[in-house]
Amino acid sequence: MKRSLVKILLVLSLTSLSCKQSEDTSDGTGISKLTRMAEKGDAESQFKVGVMYSKGEGVPENAAEAVKWYRKASDQGFASAQHNLGAMYESGRGISKDETEAVKWFRKAADQGVDAAQHSLGVMYGAGRGVPKDEAEAMKWFRKASDQGFAMSQDVLGGMYENGLGVPKDESEAVKWYRKAADQGFASAQHNLGVMYVEGRGAPKDAAEAVKWFRKAADQGFASAQLNLGFMYAEGNGVPKDEAEAVKWFRKAADQGNAAAQYNFGLAYEKGLGVPKDESEAVKWYRKAADQGNGTAQLDLGVMYANGRGVPKDEVQAYKWLLLSGSKGDELAQKNITRIEKNLTPAQRAEGQRLAREFVPK
């Protein structure tokens, strides 16, 4: 197997807050009672009604109506509503997208100590959305949320320490924060912790420990962890070598659209590793990865076209895929380009170049 350990550096995603409903809304009576309370100005009820409209729970989903109720609660200083109103502005759900306004509402909630809002404000500073990019300010808000136990921020904080973003690089500190989030079951952090163990960064190198954390994340459906667990089985690193088990995990990640996994799954079929050799199936998976812009898959797909393996021989298609791979700096692709150009007519070369120029990753 060709191994390329996948690492998720930062998880910069936003989240909306939900609420526990004290009223049964399945028959519509609960929402009616909540709405009456909300209309009388009860901020918590206004927030809950907003959540219900946002999620379509007990009422038809209506983002604009959710925004209306979040705003009413937000104007009374209800912190969770302020955060969710910010999220609506950030995503453009139910209202025109406005990242500056999103930051305003995230800040109001963050200043009241809402961990999700602190995380969201960190995201905005880290990405320079709605505010000037400021990694140190992002770190400040991620730390506030992390100190409250917010797993997503702990994972991001680990990534910032690992990469020296807004803070001096410190891989031991990165491992500390990855572990805090991983121990809460946060899949991305479990995966990242596994990478640190397999590479021996911030913690002693320990392939078995890496496998343990990759498996925890993989069992939650985290595609990058499934891919890396496949690599561990393919190499016999931390587990007994088992090509069939490797292929199983490559397939799980490939079915989620992970391009590296699609490539490795195709490679297994081309070489007959863990599955019966099947060059047509190899081409199918190479194509899925190549269509996403994976340069190695583009190279191997080009070679398959050039040699008529698993697909009818087509030197124009071969040239197209080799050009795409070669444009990413792959030296083997560039050597193959030189070889195949000798067999092409000027018209074929022009066609292959046109196809490569017009390629848009899916």
GROMACS .gro file of C-alpha atoms in nm, residues 42-201:
model
  160
   42ASP     CA    1  -4.045   3.493   2.844
   43ALA     CA    2  -3.691   3.483   2.700
   44GLU     CA    3  -3.627   3.113   2.759
   45SER     CA    4  -3.952   3.023   2.585
   46GLN     CA    5  -3.860   3.251   2.296
   47PHE     CA    6  -3.530   3.069   2.264
   48LYS     CA    7  -3.699   2.728   2.276
   49VAL     CA    8  -3.952   2.828   2.011
   50GLY     CA    9  -3.663   2.946   1.795
   51VAL     CA   10  -3.489   2.611   1.832
   52MET     CA   11  -3.808   2.426   1.740
   53TYR     CA   12  -3.857   2.632   1.424
   54SER     CA   13  -3.490   2.595   1.336
   55LYS     CA   14  -3.504   2.216   1.364
   56GLY     CA   15  -3.863   2.156   1.259
   57GLU     CA   16  -3.948   1.994   1.592
   58GLY     CA   17  -4.323   2.003   1.654
   59VAL     CA   18  -4.364   2.269   1.385
   60PRO     CA   19  -4.268   2.294   1.017
   61GLU     CA   20  -3.906   2.401   0.982
   62ASN     CA   21  -3.891   2.775   0.927
   63ALA     CA   22  -3.551   2.944   0.956
   64ALA     CA   23  -3.692   3.297   0.928
   65GLU     CA   24  -3.931   3.228   1.215
   66ALA     CA   25  -3.642   3.085   1.416
   67VAL     CA   26  -3.447   3.406   1.359
   68LYS     CA   27  -3.745   3.611   1.476
   69TRP     CA   28  -3.767   3.428   1.807
   70TYR     CA   29  -3.392   3.413   1.861
   71ARG     CA   30  -3.380   3.789   1.816
   72LYS     CA   31  -3.657   3.848   2.068
   73ALA     CA   32  -3.472   3.638   2.328
   74SER     CA   33  -3.135   3.790   2.231
   75ASP     CA   34  -3.263   4.141   2.282
   76GLN     CA   35  -3.340   4.040   2.640
   77GLY     CA   36  -2.984   3.919   2.685
   78PHE     CA   37  -3.057   3.545   2.665
   79ALA     CA   38  -2.708   3.414   2.588
   80SER     CA   39  -2.791   3.088   2.409
   81ALA     CA   40  -3.026   3.273   2.175
   82GLN     CA   41  -2.754   3.529   2.104
   83HIS     CA   42  -2.522   3.250   2.000
   84ASN     CA   43  -2.780   3.087   1.775
   85LEU     CA   44  -2.872   3.421   1.620
   86GLY     CA   45  -2.504   3.465   1.541
   87ALA     CA   46  -2.501   3.120   1.381
   88MET     CA   47  -2.799   3.215   1.162
   89TYR     CA   48  -2.619   3.529   1.045
   90GLU     CA   49  -2.301   3.328   0.982
   91SER     CA   50  -2.478   3.067   0.769
   92GLY     CA   51  -2.736   3.294   0.606
   93ARG     CA   52  -3.024   3.078   0.727
   94GLY     CA   53  -3.348   3.270   0.759
   95ILE     CA   54  -3.167   3.601   0.712
   96SER     CA   55  -2.910   3.755   0.480
   97LYS     CA   56  -2.561   3.631   0.556
   98ASP     CA   57  -2.364   3.888   0.755
   99GLU     CA   58  -2.045   3.772   0.924
  100THR     CA   59  -1.990   4.104   1.102
  101GLU     CA   60  -2.333   4.074   1.260
  102ALA     CA   61  -2.259   3.711   1.342
  103VAL     CA   62  -1.946   3.817   1.531
  104LYS     CA   63  -2.145   4.078   1.722
  105TRP     CA   64  -2.390   3.819   1.854
  106PHE     CA   65  -2.124   3.554   1.917
  107ARG     CA   66  -1.936   3.809   2.126
  108LYS     CA   67  -2.242   3.896   2.335
  109ALA     CA   68  -2.296   3.529   2.417
  110ALA     CA   69  -1.923   3.461   2.464
  111ASP     CA   70  -1.896   3.746   2.711
  112GLN     CA   71  -2.165   3.571   2.914
  113GLY     CA   72  -1.957   3.255   2.921
  114VAL     CA   73  -2.135   3.039   2.660
  115ASP     CA   74  -1.867   2.790   2.557
  116ALA     CA   75  -2.008   2.727   2.208
  117ALA     CA   76  -2.012   3.102   2.144
  118GLN     CA   77  -1.654   3.135   2.263
  119HIS     CA   78  -1.562   2.859   2.019
  120SER     CA   79  -1.755   3.026   1.737
  121LEU     CA   80  -1.586   3.359   1.807
  122GLY     CA   81  -1.251   3.181   1.797
  123VAL     CA   82  -1.343   3.036   1.458
  124MET     CA   83  -1.425   3.380   1.321
  125TYR     CA   84  -1.097   3.529   1.445
  126GLY     CA   85  -0.899   3.228   1.321
  127ALA     CA   86  -1.047   3.253   0.973
  128GLY     CA   87  -1.070   3.632   0.956
  129ARG     CA   88  -1.443   3.626   0.900
  130GLY     CA   89  -1.636   3.930   1.019
  131VAL     CA   90  -1.321   4.051   1.197
  132PRO     CA   91  -0.955   4.089   1.095
  133LYS     CA   92  -0.772   3.757   1.117
  134ASP     CA   93  -0.601   3.730   1.455
  135GLU     CA   94  -0.467   3.391   1.563
  136ALA     CA   95  -0.378   3.513   1.912
  137GLU     CA   96  -0.734   3.637   1.965
  138ALA     CA   97  -0.867   3.310   1.825
  139MET     CA   98  -0.648   3.121   2.071
  140LYS     CA   99  -0.783   3.331   2.358
  141TRP     CA  100  -1.143   3.234   2.282
  142PHE     CA  101  -1.066   2.870   2.209
  143ARG     CA  102  -0.889   2.851   2.544
  144LYS     CA  103  -1.188   3.002   2.727
  145ALA     CA  104  -1.415   2.739   2.574
  146SER     CA  105  -1.158   2.463   2.630
  147ASP     CA  106  -1.127   2.552   2.996
  148GLN     CA  107  -1.500   2.489   3.024
  149GLY     CA  108  -1.453   2.143   2.871
  150PHE     CA  109  -1.580   2.223   2.520
  151ALA     CA  110  -1.433   1.931   2.324
  152MET     CA  111  -1.435   2.092   1.980
  153SER     CA  112  -1.230   2.384   2.110
  154GLN     CA  113  -0.993   2.150   2.291
  155ASP     CA  114  -0.928   1.972   1.962
  156VAL     CA  115  -0.866   2.302   1.782
  157LEU     CA  116  -0.644   2.422   2.066
  158GLY     CA  117  -0.438   2.108   2.023
  159GLY     CA  118  -0.401   2.184   1.654
  160MET     CA  119  -0.291   2.539   1.727
  161TYR     CA  120  -0.023   2.421   1.970
  162GLU     CA  121   0.087   2.154   1.726
  163ASN     CA  122   0.130   2.406   1.446
  164GLY     CA  123   0.233   2.715   1.642
  165LEU     CA  124  -0.071   2.920   1.545
  166GLY     CA  125  -0.124   3.213   1.781
  167VAL     CA  126   0.098   3.045   2.038
  168PRO     CA  127   0.453   2.900   2.046
  169LYS     CA  128   0.462   2.551   1.895
  170ASP     CA  129   0.441   2.288   2.169
  171GLU     CA  130   0.360   1.931   2.069
  172SER     CA  131   0.336   1.807   2.427
  173GLU     CA  132   0.074   2.072   2.495
  174ALA     CA  133  -0.100   1.970   2.173
  175VAL     CA  134  -0.122   1.610   2.295
  176LYS     CA  135  -0.260   1.730   2.629
  177TRP     CA  136  -0.550   1.909   2.462
  178TYR     CA  137  -0.614   1.638   2.205
  179ARG     CA  138  -0.640   1.390   2.493
  180LYS     CA  139  -0.887   1.607   2.685
  181ALA     CA  140  -1.118   1.614   2.384
  182ALA     CA  141  -1.051   1.250   2.292
  183ASP     CA  142  -1.145   1.137   2.642
  184GLN     CA  143  -1.483   1.302   2.583
  185GLY     CA  144  -1.530   1.088   2.272
  186PHE     CA  145  -1.459   1.364   2.019
  187ALA     CA  146  -1.366   1.171   1.704
  188SER     CA  147  -1.142   1.431   1.540
  189ALA     CA  148  -0.932   1.460   1.857
  190GLN     CA  149  -0.911   1.081   1.890
  191HIS     CA  150  -0.779   1.069   1.536
  192ASN     CA  151  -0.533   1.353   1.594
  193LEU     CA  152  -0.406   1.190   1.911
  194GLY     CA  153  -0.350   0.870   1.717
  195VAL     CA  154  -0.140   1.060   1.462
  196MET     CA  155   0.076   1.207   1.740
  197TYR     CA  156   0.138   0.859   1.883
  198VAL     CA  157   0.222   0.699   1.550
  199GLU     CA  158   0.467   0.978   1.469
  200GLY     CA  159   0.605   1.009   1.824
  201ARG     CA  160   0.535   1.379   1.849
   0.00000   0.00000   0.00000
